[in-house]
Coordinates of C-alpha atoms in Angstrom, one line a residue:
P56 CA 14.0 7.9 -58.4
R57 CA 13.9 9.2 -62.0
M58 CA 11.1 6.8 -62.9
T59 CA 9.1 7.9 -59.8
L60 CA 9.6 11.6 -60.6
R61 CA 8.7 11.0 -64.3
L62 CA 5.4 9.4 -63.3
A63 CA 4.7 12.2 -60.9
F64 CA 5.3 14.8 -63.6
L65 CA 2.9 12.9 -66.0
G66 CA 0.3 12.8 -63.3
T67 CA 0.3 9.1 -62.8
P68 CA -1.7 8.4 -59.6
D69 CA -0.4 4.9 -59.0
F70 CA 2.8 5.0 -56.9
A71 CA 2.6 1.4 -55.7
A72 CA 6.0 -0.2 -55.5
A73 CA 4.8 -3.1 -57.6
S74 CA 3.7 -0.8 -60.4
L75 CA 7.0 0.9 -60.5
A76 CA 8.9 -2.3 -60.2
A77 CA 7.0 -3.7 -63.2
S78 CA 8.3 -0.9 -65.4
S79 CA 11.8 -0.8 -63.9
A80 CA 14.9 -2.5 -65.2
V81 CA 15.9 -3.3 -61.7
P82 CA 12.6 -4.1 -59.9
T83 CA 14.1 -5.0 -56.5
S84 CA 15.7 -1.6 -56.2
V85 CA 12.5 0.5 -56.1
L86 CA 12.0 0.6 -52.4
T87 CA 15.7 0.8 -51.7
A88 CA 16.0 3.8 -54.0
W89 CA 13.0 5.5 -52.3
R90 CA 14.7 5.1 -48.9
A91 CA 18.1 6.2 -50.2
Y92 CA 16.8 9.4 -51.8
G93 CA 14.1 10.2 -49.3
I94 CA 11.4 10.0 -51.8
K95 CA 7.8 9.4 -50.5
P96 CA 5.5 9.6 -53.5
W97 CA 2.4 8.6 -51.5
R98 CA 2.6 11.9 -49.5
S99 CA 1.0 15.1 -50.7
E100 CA 0.9 18.5 -48.9
T101 CA -0.7 21.9 -49.6
F102 CA 0.7 25.4 -49.4
R103 CA -0.6 29.0 -49.7
F104 CA 1.2 32.3 -50.1
S105 CA 0.0 35.3 -48.1
T106 CA -1.0 38.3 -50.0
D107 CA -1.1 40.6 -47.0
P108 CA 0.6 43.9 -47.9
E109 CA 1.9 44.1 -44.3
L110 CA 3.4 40.6 -44.4
V111 CA 7.0 41.6 -43.6
G112 CA 6.1 43.8 -40.7
K113 CA 3.7 41.3 -39.1
V114 CA 6.1 38.3 -39.4
T115 CA 8.9 40.4 -38.0
D116 CA 6.8 41.7 -35.2
I117 CA 5.5 38.2 -34.1
C118 CA 8.8 36.4 -34.5
G119 CA 10.4 39.2 -32.4
L120 CA 7.8 38.6 -29.6
Y121 CA 8.6 34.9 -29.6
L122 CA 12.4 35.2 -29.8
A123 CA 12.9 38.2 -27.6
P124 CA 9.7 39.0 -25.6
P125 CA 9.5 42.4 -23.8
E126 CA 11.0 42.3 -20.3
N127 CA 8.4 41.5 -17.6
A128 CA 5.7 41.0 -20.3
I129 CA 3.7 37.9 -21.1
V130 CA 3.2 36.7 -24.7
L131 CA -0.1 34.9 -25.3
C132 CA -1.4 33.2 -28.4
V133 CA -5.2 33.4 -28.7
D134 CA -7.7 31.8 -31.1
E135 CA -11.0 30.0 -31.2
K136 CA -11.6 26.5 -32.4
S137 CA -15.1 26.7 -33.6
Q138 CA -17.9 24.2 -34.3
I139 CA -16.3 21.3 -32.3
Q140 CA -18.9 18.5 -32.7
A141 CA -20.2 16.3 -29.9
L142 CA -20.2 13.1 -31.9
N143 CA -21.6 9.9 -30.4
R144 CA -20.6 6.6 -32.1
T145 CA -23.5 4.3 -32.8
A146 CA -21.7 1.5 -31.0
P147 CA -19.3 1.4 -28.1
I148 CA -15.6 2.0 -29.0
L149 CA -13.7 -1.3 -28.9
P150 CA -10.5 -0.8 -26.7
L151 CA -7.0 -1.5 -27.7
R152 CA -6.0 -5.2 -27.5
P153 CA -2.8 -7.2 -28.2
G154 CA -2.3 -7.2 -31.9
L155 CA -5.5 -5.1 -32.6
P156 CA -5.9 -1.3 -32.6
E157 CA -8.7 0.6 -31.0
K158 CA -11.8 0.5 -33.2
A159 CA -14.8 2.8 -33.6
T160 CA -17.8 2.7 -35.8
H161 CA -17.7 4.8 -39.0
D162 CA -21.1 6.3 -38.4
Y163 CA -22.1 8.6 -35.6
K164 CA -24.9 10.8 -34.2
R165 CA -24.4 14.6 -33.9
N166 CA -25.3 16.0 -30.5
G167 CA -24.5 19.7 -31.0
T168 CA -21.3 21.8 -31.1
T169 CA -19.2 24.1 -29.0
T170 CA -16.5 26.6 -29.6
L171 CA -13.3 26.5 -27.6
F172 CA -11.4 29.8 -26.9
A173 CA -7.9 29.3 -25.7
A174 CA -5.0 31.5 -24.7
L175 CA -1.6 29.8 -24.7
E176 CA 1.2 31.3 -22.7
V177 CA 4.3 30.8 -24.8
A178 CA 6.8 30.9 -22.0
T179 CA 5.2 28.1 -20.0
G180 CA 2.7 26.4 -22.3
A181 CA -0.2 27.0 -19.8
V182 CA -3.6 27.4 -21.4
T183 CA -6.5 29.6 -20.3
D184 CA -9.7 28.3 -21.8
Q185 CA -13.5 28.8 -22.1
C186 CA -16.1 27.1 -24.2
Y187 CA -19.1 29.0 -25.7
D188 CA -22.2 28.2 -27.7
R189 CA -21.2 30.9 -30.2
H190 CA -18.1 32.7 -31.4
G191 CA -19.0 36.3 -32.0
K192 CA -17.6 39.6 -30.7
A193 CA -19.4 39.3 -27.4
E194 CA -17.8 35.9 -26.7
F195 CA -14.4 37.1 -27.7
L196 CA -14.7 40.2 -25.5
D197 CA -15.8 38.0 -22.6
F198 CA -12.8 35.7 -23.1
L199 CA -10.4 38.7 -23.3
K200 CA -11.7 39.8 -19.9
K201 CA -11.1 36.4 -18.5
V202 CA -7.5 36.4 -19.8
A203 CA -7.0 39.8 -18.3
R204 CA -8.2 38.6 -14.9
A205 CA -5.9 35.6 -15.2
Y206 CA -2.9 37.9 -15.5
P207 CA -3.6 40.9 -13.3
R208 CA -1.4 44.0 -13.6
R209 CA 0.8 42.4 -16.2
E210 CA 1.7 43.7 -19.6
L211 CA 0.2 41.3 -22.1
H212 CA 1.0 40.9 -25.8
V213 CA -1.6 38.8 -27.6
V214 CA -1.0 37.1 -30.9
L215 CA -4.2 36.4 -32.9
D216 CA -5.6 36.2 -36.4
N217 CA -7.5 38.8 -38.5
Y218 CA -11.0 37.4 -37.8
H219 CA -13.3 40.4 -38.0
T220 CA -14.7 40.0 -34.5
H221 CA -11.1 40.6 -33.2
K222 CA -11.3 44.1 -34.7
H223 CA -14.8 45.1 -33.7
E224 CA -15.4 48.6 -32.4
D225 CA -16.4 47.2 -29.0
I226 CA -13.1 45.4 -28.7
K227 CA -11.2 48.5 -29.6
Q228 CA -13.0 50.6 -27.0
W229 CA -12.3 48.0 -24.3
L230 CA -8.6 47.8 -25.3
A231 CA -8.4 51.6 -25.1
K232 CA -9.4 51.3 -21.4
H233 CA -6.8 48.6 -20.8
P234 CA -3.6 49.8 -22.4
R235 CA -1.5 47.1 -20.8
I236 CA -3.0 44.7 -23.4
T237 CA -1.6 44.9 -27.0
L238 CA -2.9 42.8 -29.9
H239 CA -0.6 41.6 -32.6
F240 CA -2.3 40.3 -35.8
T241 CA -0.9 37.5 -37.9
P242 CA -0.8 38.1 -41.7
T243 CA -3.6 36.9 -43.9
S244 CA -3.2 33.1 -44.5
G245 CA -0.6 33.2 -41.7
S246 CA -2.3 31.1 -38.9
W247 CA 0.9 29.0 -38.8
L248 CA 2.5 31.9 -36.9
N249 CA 0.0 31.4 -34.0
L250 CA 1.4 28.8 -31.6
V251 CA -2.0 28.1 -30.1
E252 CA -2.8 26.3 -33.4
V253 CA -0.2 23.7 -32.3
F254 CA -2.1 23.2 -29.0
F255 CA -5.4 22.8 -31.0
G256 CA -3.8 20.0 -32.9
I257 CA -2.8 18.3 -29.7
I258 CA -6.2 18.5 -28.0
T259 CA -7.9 17.4 -31.2
R260 CA -5.8 14.3 -31.5
Q261 CA -5.7 13.3 -27.9
A262 CA -9.1 14.3 -26.5
I263 CA -11.6 15.2 -29.2
R264 CA -11.2 13.1 -32.3
R265 CA -11.2 9.7 -30.6
G266 CA -13.9 10.6 -28.1
S267 CA -17.6 9.7 -28.1
F268 CA -20.0 12.3 -26.5
D269 CA -23.7 12.0 -25.6
S270 CA -24.0 15.8 -25.3
V271 CA -22.3 19.1 -25.6
K272 CA -21.9 19.2 -21.9
Q273 CA -20.0 15.9 -21.9
L274 CA -17.8 17.3 -24.7
V275 CA -17.0 20.5 -22.8
T276 CA -16.2 18.5 -19.7
A277 CA -13.8 16.3 -21.6
I278 CA -12.1 19.5 -23.0
S279 CA -11.8 21.1 -19.6
T280 CA -10.5 17.8 -18.1
F281 CA -7.8 17.5 -20.7
I282 CA -6.7 21.2 -20.3
D283 CA -6.5 20.8 -16.5
G284 CA -4.2 17.9 -17.0
W285 CA -2.3 19.7 -19.7
N286 CA -1.6 22.6 -17.4
E287 CA -0.2 20.3 -14.7
R288 CA 2.5 19.0 -17.2
C289 CA 2.7 21.9 -19.7
H290 CA 6.0 23.0 -21.2
P291 CA 7.3 26.1 -23.0
F292 CA 6.5 26.4 -26.7
I293 CA 9.9 27.3 -28.3
W294 CA 10.0 29.3 -31.6
T295 CA 13.3 29.0 -33.4
K296 CA 13.0 30.7 -36.8
T297 CA 13.8 34.4 -37.4
A298 CA 11.7 36.6 -39.7
E299 CA 14.7 36.6 -42.1
E300 CA 14.6 32.8 -42.4
I301 CA 10.9 32.7 -42.9
L302 CA 10.1 35.5 -45.3
P303 CA 11.9 34.0 -48.4
H304 CA 9.6 31.0 -48.1
A305 CA 6.4 32.9 -47.3
T306 CA 6.1 34.9 -50.5
R307 CA 5.7 33.9 -54.1
Q308 CA 9.0 34.1 -55.9
T309 CA 8.8 35.5 -59.4
S310 CA 10.7 34.0 -62.2
S311 CA 13.5 35.9 -64.0
G312 CA 11.2 36.2 -67.0
A313 CA 8.2 37.6 -65.1

């Protein structure tokens, strides 16, 4: 482990077991040591600290909605997945076979894009969706109206990000006429607080990324079919962390000498 960490500190890009074994006094122990100490030098992740001055209040607000939603109210997570491409592979996808994975050509033809708007009901996992050619304030307002119709006469708390169309004056005017709907904004660089992002990851892996589409219409049909099936087997999305547990890790910690 010390050799691995030393190479990482020096910026050595080659973490192959053979390379480390060649420079180790006990070459056969390299993989064993990695497993024993939970070291995975081939993995790399990114992080970003939020600079939102209202970070504490927004994290506390949204975590509170997830952990203790208002009585008789519905908590929804809303966002748009923009520019989903209708990609058509240049050759048919080869199906899964014994001993061989599914295979697709590396190159493809672009056949246009669509934007998926989705509202995830946290308590059930059910999704309300709509695809649009664009993702401006008109489309967002139209989708909000669809969500409102899906939950008539219910108090709605909607978690969403700070995209400028979500705060457009037309949106504010419509909300003023529908006080049963309250928007709760995630902090800047805080999309991880929005549970619909989890659903976007699921639909991307299971329905979009491995597909081949001749047209945008075919792509939209595939998205709708997947969501219809999802809603038949959906399950609650359970949030477990409190704001007090999250905030120490969500802000940049200053050193004692800063």
